[in-house]
């Protein structure tokens, strides 16, 4: 399996229907149905908002530290099978605080699962706290204040949820506060919003990575700025198709992003809802665009370059990618001619 880093993954978006039903039963939460197949059949969306409506309704089943442990442990076990060496995982504290779940329970469960995954699967993982942009800048600032006593349990901040109407510049102050705390800075931009949202994310928020960023290709100046500053873009192809950012994968701009010299990598976003984990996304883009082994290895190297792990770890994982590519080449050379 190709070694990769997963840098755009919402832990709440890994809530598979089977676990959803188990947690609902554990916590006495009523669901519209407990039929797993019917639940999964409902995971079809015409827009980002239609997805978010279901997504947030399902999160009512997460109530205890054990629930968050089970959620993260399930994802990390699946990630290990997908070749993930490094995971930088988003979580949305505002959602859980609104449900009466204390941050201690959220971070206690997630953190314990990350620690166990390091021992059981060899996965290096950290958490990134995301703000729900549609709740506004004041709520984001209040959330950061509540989270800072747990500063050692997450490495950065992000910005997610409904994009249009909530441009990055609204969150300038909270990003400045986070930067002063030494937190890494990322933000969703250019999924539904245009390239101007990407420009604000890099110029106003000073982000190190742009999550999605696919609309940036509409503006050559933004593309040049991303390329010259080596700002990474965490692209989620199956998510983009599921949410109708692109009608079909063949229409996706990923090949053009790579041709333009952008530091783009492939991720899964909310894999329980969008039809695949990171290995599924990689397989899909390989088939859609005819990427060869060298192109796939380049995507993997990009993911490790873009991650926030120590330099020596990044170098070790990139060496694994080189070894994978060499093995693929040797395997093909041993195949008999047709």
Coordinates of C-alpha atoms in Angstrom, one line a residue:
X1 CA 0.0 0.0 0.0
X2 CA 1.3 3.5 -0.9
X3 CA 2.3 5.3 2.3
X4 CA 0.5 8.6 2.7
X5 CA -0.4 11.4 5.1
X6 CA -4.0 12.3 5.6
X7 CA -4.4 16.0 6.3
X8 CA -8.0 16.7 5.6
X9 CA -10.1 14.4 7.7
X10 CA -13.0 15.3 10.0
X11 CA -13.2 12.7 12.7
X12 CA -17.0 13.4 13.0
X13 CA -17.2 12.5 9.3
X14 CA -15.9 9.0 9.9
X15 CA -19.1 8.0 11.8
X16 CA -20.2 4.9 9.8
X17 CA -23.8 3.9 10.0
X18 CA -23.0 0.7 12.0
X19 CA -21.2 2.8 14.7
X20 CA -24.0 5.4 14.6
X21 CA -26.6 2.8 15.5
X22 CA -24.5 1.3 18.3
X23 CA -23.8 4.7 19.9
X24 CA -27.4 5.7 19.6
X25 CA -28.5 2.5 21.4
X26 CA -25.7 3.1 24.0
X27 CA -26.8 6.6 24.7
X28 CA -30.6 6.4 24.2
X29 CA -30.7 8.6 21.2
X30 CA -33.6 8.1 18.8
X31 CA -32.7 7.7 15.1
X32 CA -35.1 7.9 12.1
X33 CA -34.2 4.3 11.4
X34 CA -31.8 1.7 12.8
X35 CA -31.5 0.0 9.5
X36 CA -27.9 0.4 8.4
X37 CA -28.6 0.0 4.7
X38 CA -31.4 2.6 4.8
X39 CA -29.1 5.0 6.7
X40 CA -26.3 4.6 4.2
X41 CA -28.7 5.0 1.3
X42 CA -29.6 8.5 2.7
X43 CA -26.0 9.6 2.3
X44 CA -26.7 11.4 -1.0
X45 CA -26.4 15.2 -1.1
X46 CA -27.2 18.0 -3.5
X47 CA -25.2 20.6 -1.7
X48 CA -22.8 21.2 1.2
X49 CA -25.7 22.4 3.3
X50 CA -27.8 19.3 2.8
X51 CA -24.8 17.2 3.9
X52 CA -24.2 19.4 6.9
X53 CA -27.9 19.1 8.1
X54 CA -27.6 15.3 8.3
X55 CA -24.0 15.3 9.5
X56 CA -24.8 17.5 12.6
X57 CA -28.0 15.6 13.3
X58 CA -26.1 12.3 13.5
X59 CA -23.5 13.8 15.9
X60 CA -26.0 13.8 18.7
X61 CA -25.1 10.2 19.4
X62 CA -21.6 11.3 20.6
X63 CA -21.9 11.8 24.3
X64 CA -19.1 10.2 26.3
X65 CA -15.4 9.9 26.3
X66 CA -15.8 6.3 25.3
X67 CA -17.9 7.3 22.3
X68 CA -15.1 9.6 21.0
X69 CA -12.5 6.9 21.7
X70 CA -14.5 4.4 19.6
X71 CA -15.0 6.9 16.8
X72 CA -11.3 7.7 16.5
X73 CA -10.1 4.1 17.0
X74 CA -12.4 2.9 14.2
X75 CA -11.0 5.5 11.8
X76 CA -7.4 4.9 12.7
X77 CA -7.7 1.2 12.3
X78 CA -9.2 1.8 8.8
X79 CA -6.5 4.4 8.1
X80 CA -3.8 1.9 8.9
X81 CA -5.2 -0.4 6.2
X82 CA -5.1 2.5 3.8
X83 CA -1.4 3.1 4.2
X84 CA -1.7 6.2 6.4
X85 CA 1.5 7.0 8.3
X86 CA 0.5 10.4 9.5
X87 CA -3.0 11.8 10.2
X88 CA -3.8 15.4 11.2
X89 CA -7.4 15.1 12.3
X90 CA -10.0 17.9 12.5
X91 CA -12.6 18.0 15.3
X92 CA -15.4 20.4 15.9
X93 CA -15.7 21.2 19.6
X94 CA -18.5 23.7 19.2
X95 CA -20.9 20.9 18.0
X96 CA -20.2 18.8 21.1
X97 CA -20.2 21.7 23.6
X98 CA -23.7 22.6 22.2
X99 CA -24.8 19.0 23.1
X100 CA -23.5 19.4 26.6
X101 CA -20.4 17.3 26.1
X102 CA -17.4 18.8 27.9
X103 CA -14.1 19.3 26.2
X104 CA -12.5 16.9 28.6
X105 CA -14.6 14.1 27.3
X106 CA -14.0 15.0 23.6
X107 CA -10.2 15.4 24.0
X108 CA -9.9 12.5 26.4
X109 CA -11.5 10.0 24.1
X110 CA -9.8 11.3 20.9
X111 CA -6.4 11.6 22.6
X112 CA -6.5 8.1 24.0
X113 CA -7.3 6.6 20.6
X114 CA -4.5 8.5 19.0
X115 CA -2.0 7.2 21.6
X116 CA -3.2 3.6 21.2
X117 CA -3.0 3.9 17.4
X118 CA 0.6 4.9 17.6
X119 CA 1.3 1.7 19.5
X120 CA -1.0 -0.7 17.6
X121 CA -0.7 0.7 14.1
X122 CA 2.4 2.9 14.1
X123 CA 0.4 5.9 13.0
X124 CA 1.6 9.3 14.0
X125 CA -1.5 11.5 14.6
X126 CA -2.4 14.9 16.0
X127 CA -5.6 16.9 16.4
X128 CA -6.6 20.2 14.7
X129 CA -9.4 22.2 16.4
X130 CA -11.8 23.6 13.9
X131 CA -14.2 26.5 14.2
X132 CA -17.7 26.4 12.7
X133 CA -17.5 29.5 10.5
X134 CA -21.3 29.9 10.3
X135 CA -21.4 30.5 14.1
X136 CA -19.2 33.6 13.7
X137 CA -16.0 35.1 14.9
X138 CA -17.1 35.7 18.5
X139 CA -18.1 32.1 19.0
X140 CA -14.7 31.0 17.5
X141 CA -12.8 33.3 19.9
X142 CA -14.8 31.9 22.8
X143 CA -14.1 28.3 21.7
X144 CA -10.4 29.0 21.5
X145 CA -10.4 30.5 25.0
X146 CA -12.2 27.4 26.4
X147 CA -9.7 25.1 24.5
X148 CA -6.4 26.8 25.5
X149 CA -6.3 25.0 28.9
X150 CA -5.9 21.8 26.7
X151 CA -3.3 23.4 24.4
X152 CA -1.0 20.4 24.6
X153 CA -3.7 18.1 23.1
X154 CA -4.0 19.8 19.7
X155 CA -1.5 21.3 17.3
X156 CA -3.5 23.8 15.3
X157 CA -6.8 25.4 14.3
X158 CA -8.9 25.2 11.3
X159 CA -12.1 26.7 9.8
X160 CA -14.9 24.6 8.4
X161 CA -18.7 24.2 7.9
X162 CA -20.8 26.4 5.5
X163 CA -18.4 28.6 3.5
X164 CA -20.3 31.1 1.4
X165 CA -21.1 34.2 3.3
X166 CA -18.4 33.6 6.0
X167 CA -15.2 34.7 4.4
X168 CA -11.9 34.0 6.1
X169 CA -11.3 37.7 7.0
X170 CA -14.0 37.6 9.6
X171 CA -11.7 35.4 11.7
X172 CA -8.6 37.5 11.5
X173 CA -8.4 38.2 15.2
X174 CA -8.9 34.6 16.4
X175 CA -6.2 33.4 14.0
X176 CA -3.9 36.0 15.3
X177 CA -4.6 34.8 18.9
X178 CA -3.9 31.2 17.8
X179 CA -0.7 32.2 16.1
X180 CA 0.5 33.9 19.3
X181 CA -0.1 30.5 21.1
X182 CA 2.2 28.8 18.5
X183 CA -0.7 26.9 16.9
X184 CA -0.5 25.8 13.2
X185 CA -3.0 27.5 10.9
X186 CA -5.2 26.0 8.3
X187 CA -8.6 26.9 6.9
X188 CA -11.2 25.6 4.5
X189 CA -11.4 27.9 1.5
X190 CA -12.3 27.7 -2.2
X191 CA -14.6 24.7 -1.9
X192 CA -17.9 26.6 -2.5
X193 CA -16.4 30.0 -2.2
X194 CA -14.4 31.5 -5.0
X195 CA -10.7 32.2 -5.3
X196 CA -11.1 35.4 -3.3
X197 CA -11.7 33.2 -0.2
X198 CA -8.4 31.4 -0.9
X199 CA -6.6 34.8 -1.2
X200 CA -8.0 35.9 2.1
X201 CA -7.1 32.7 3.8
X202 CA -3.4 33.1 2.8
X203 CA -3.1 36.9 3.0
X204 CA -5.3 37.7 6.0
X205 CA -5.2 34.5 8.1
X206 CA -1.7 33.5 7.1
X207 CA -2.6 29.9 6.8
X208 CA 0.0 27.3 6.1
X209 CA -2.4 25.0 4.3
X210 CA -5.7 25.6 2.4
X211 CA -8.3 22.9 2.8
X212 CA -9.9 22.1 -0.6
X213 CA -8.8 25.2 -2.5
X214 CA -10.1 23.8 -5.8
X215 CA -11.7 27.2 -6.9
X216 CA -8.2 28.8 -6.7
X217 CA -7.6 27.6 -10.3
X218 CA -10.0 30.3 -11.5
X219 CA -7.5 33.0 -10.6
X220 CA -3.9 32.8 -12.0
X221 CA -2.7 35.3 -9.4
X222 CA -3.9 33.1 -6.6
X223 CA -2.4 30.1 -8.2
X224 CA 0.9 31.9 -8.5
X225 CA 0.8 33.0 -4.9
X226 CA 0.0 29.4 -3.7
X227 CA 2.8 28.0 -5.8
X228 CA 5.4 30.6 -4.8
X229 CA 4.7 30.4 -1.1
X230 CA 4.5 26.6 -1.3
X231 CA 1.1 26.7 0.5
X232 CA -0.4 23.2 0.4
X233 CA -3.9 22.3 -0.7
X234 CA -5.6 19.3 0.8
X235 CA -7.9 18.2 -2.0
X236 CA -10.8 15.7 -1.4
X237 CA -11.9 14.4 -4.8
X238 CA -14.8 12.1 -3.9
X239 CA -16.1 14.7 -1.5
X240 CA -16.1 17.3 -4.3
X241 CA -18.1 15.0 -6.5
X242 CA -20.5 14.0 -3.7
X243 CA -21.3 17.7 -2.9
X244 CA -21.6 18.6 -6.6
X245 CA -18.5 20.9 -6.6
X246 CA -17.8 18.9 -9.8
X247 CA -20.4 16.8 -11.6
X248 CA -18.0 13.9 -12.2
X249 CA -14.5 13.1 -11.2
X250 CA -13.3 13.6 -14.8
X251 CA -14.1 17.3 -14.4
X252 CA -11.9 17.7 -11.3
X253 CA -9.1 20.3 -11.5
X254 CA -6.5 18.1 -9.6
X255 CA -4.5 17.4 -12.7
X256 CA -4.4 21.1 -13.6
X257 CA -3.3 22.0 -10.0
X258 CA -0.4 19.6 -10.2
X259 CA 0.6 20.8 -13.7
X260 CA 0.6 24.3 -12.3
X261 CA 3.2 23.3 -9.7
X262 CA 0.8 23.4 -6.7
X263 CA 1.5 21.4 -3.6
X264 CA -1.7 19.4 -3.7
X265 CA -2.4 16.1 -2.0
X266 CA -5.4 13.7 -1.8
X267 CA -7.6 13.2 1.3
X268 CA -11.0 11.8 2.2
X269 CA -12.8 14.7 4.1
X270 CA -15.8 12.8 5.6
X271 CA -15.3 9.3 4.3
X272 CA -18.4 7.7 5.9
X273 CA -20.6 10.1 3.9
X274 CA -18.7 10.5 0.6
X275 CA -18.0 7.0 -0.5
X276 CA -14.4 6.3 0.4
X277 CA -11.3 6.6 2.6
X278 CA -8.0 8.0 1.4
X279 CA -7.0 4.8 -0.4
X280 CA -10.4 4.9 -2.2
X281 CA -9.8 8.5 -3.2
X282 CA -6.3 7.7 -4.5
X283 CA -7.6 4.8 -6.5
X284 CA -10.3 6.9 -7.9
X285 CA -8.0 9.7 -9.2
X286 CA -5.6 7.1 -10.6
X287 CA -8.4 5.6 -12.6
X288 CA -10.0 8.9 -13.6
X289 CA -6.8 10.6 -14.8
X290 CA -4.6 7.7 -15.7
X291 CA -2.0 8.6 -13.1
X292 CA 1.0 6.2 -13.2
X293 CA 3.0 5.0 -10.2
X294 CA 5.3 8.0 -10.4
X295 CA 2.4 10.4 -10.3
X296 CA 0.9 8.6 -7.3
X297 CA 4.2 8.7 -5.5
X298 CA 4.4 12.4 -6.1
X299 CA 1.0 12.9 -4.5
X300 CA 2.2 10.9 -1.5
X301 CA 5.4 12.9 -1.2
X302 CA 3.3 16.1 -1.4
X303 CA 1.2 14.9 1.6
X304 CA 4.3 14.3 3.7
X305 CA 5.8 17.6 2.7
X306 CA 2.6 19.4 3.7
X307 CA 2.2 17.7 7.1
X308 CA 3.2 19.2 10.4
X309 CA 5.3 16.3 11.7
X310 CA 9.0 16.7 12.5
X311 CA 11.4 16.9 9.6
X312 CA 13.0 13.6 10.4
X313 CA 9.7 11.8 10.3
X314 CA 8.7 13.4 7.0
X315 CA 12.0 12.3 5.5
X316 CA 11.5 8.7 6.7
X317 CA 8.0 8.5 5.2
X318 CA 9.1 10.0 1.9
X319 CA 11.9 7.4 1.8
X320 CA 9.1 4.8 2.2
X321 CA 7.4 6.3 -0.8
X322 CA 10.6 6.0 -2.8
X323 CA 10.9 2.4 -1.8
X324 CA 7.3 1.8 -2.8
X325 CA 7.9 3.3 -6.2
X326 CA 11.1 1.2 -6.7
X327 CA 9.2 -1.9 -5.7
X328 CA 6.4 -1.2 -8.2
X329 CA 9.0 -0.7 -10.9
X330 CA 10.7 -3.9 -10.1
X331 CA 7.4 -5.8 -10.0
X332 CA 6.5 -4.5 -13.4
X333 CA 9.9 -5.4 -14.9
X334 CA 9.4 -9.0 -13.7
X335 CA 6.0 -9.4 -15.4
X336 CA 6.2 -11.4 -18.6
X337 CA 5.6 -9.6 -21.9
X338 CA 2.2 -10.0 -23.3

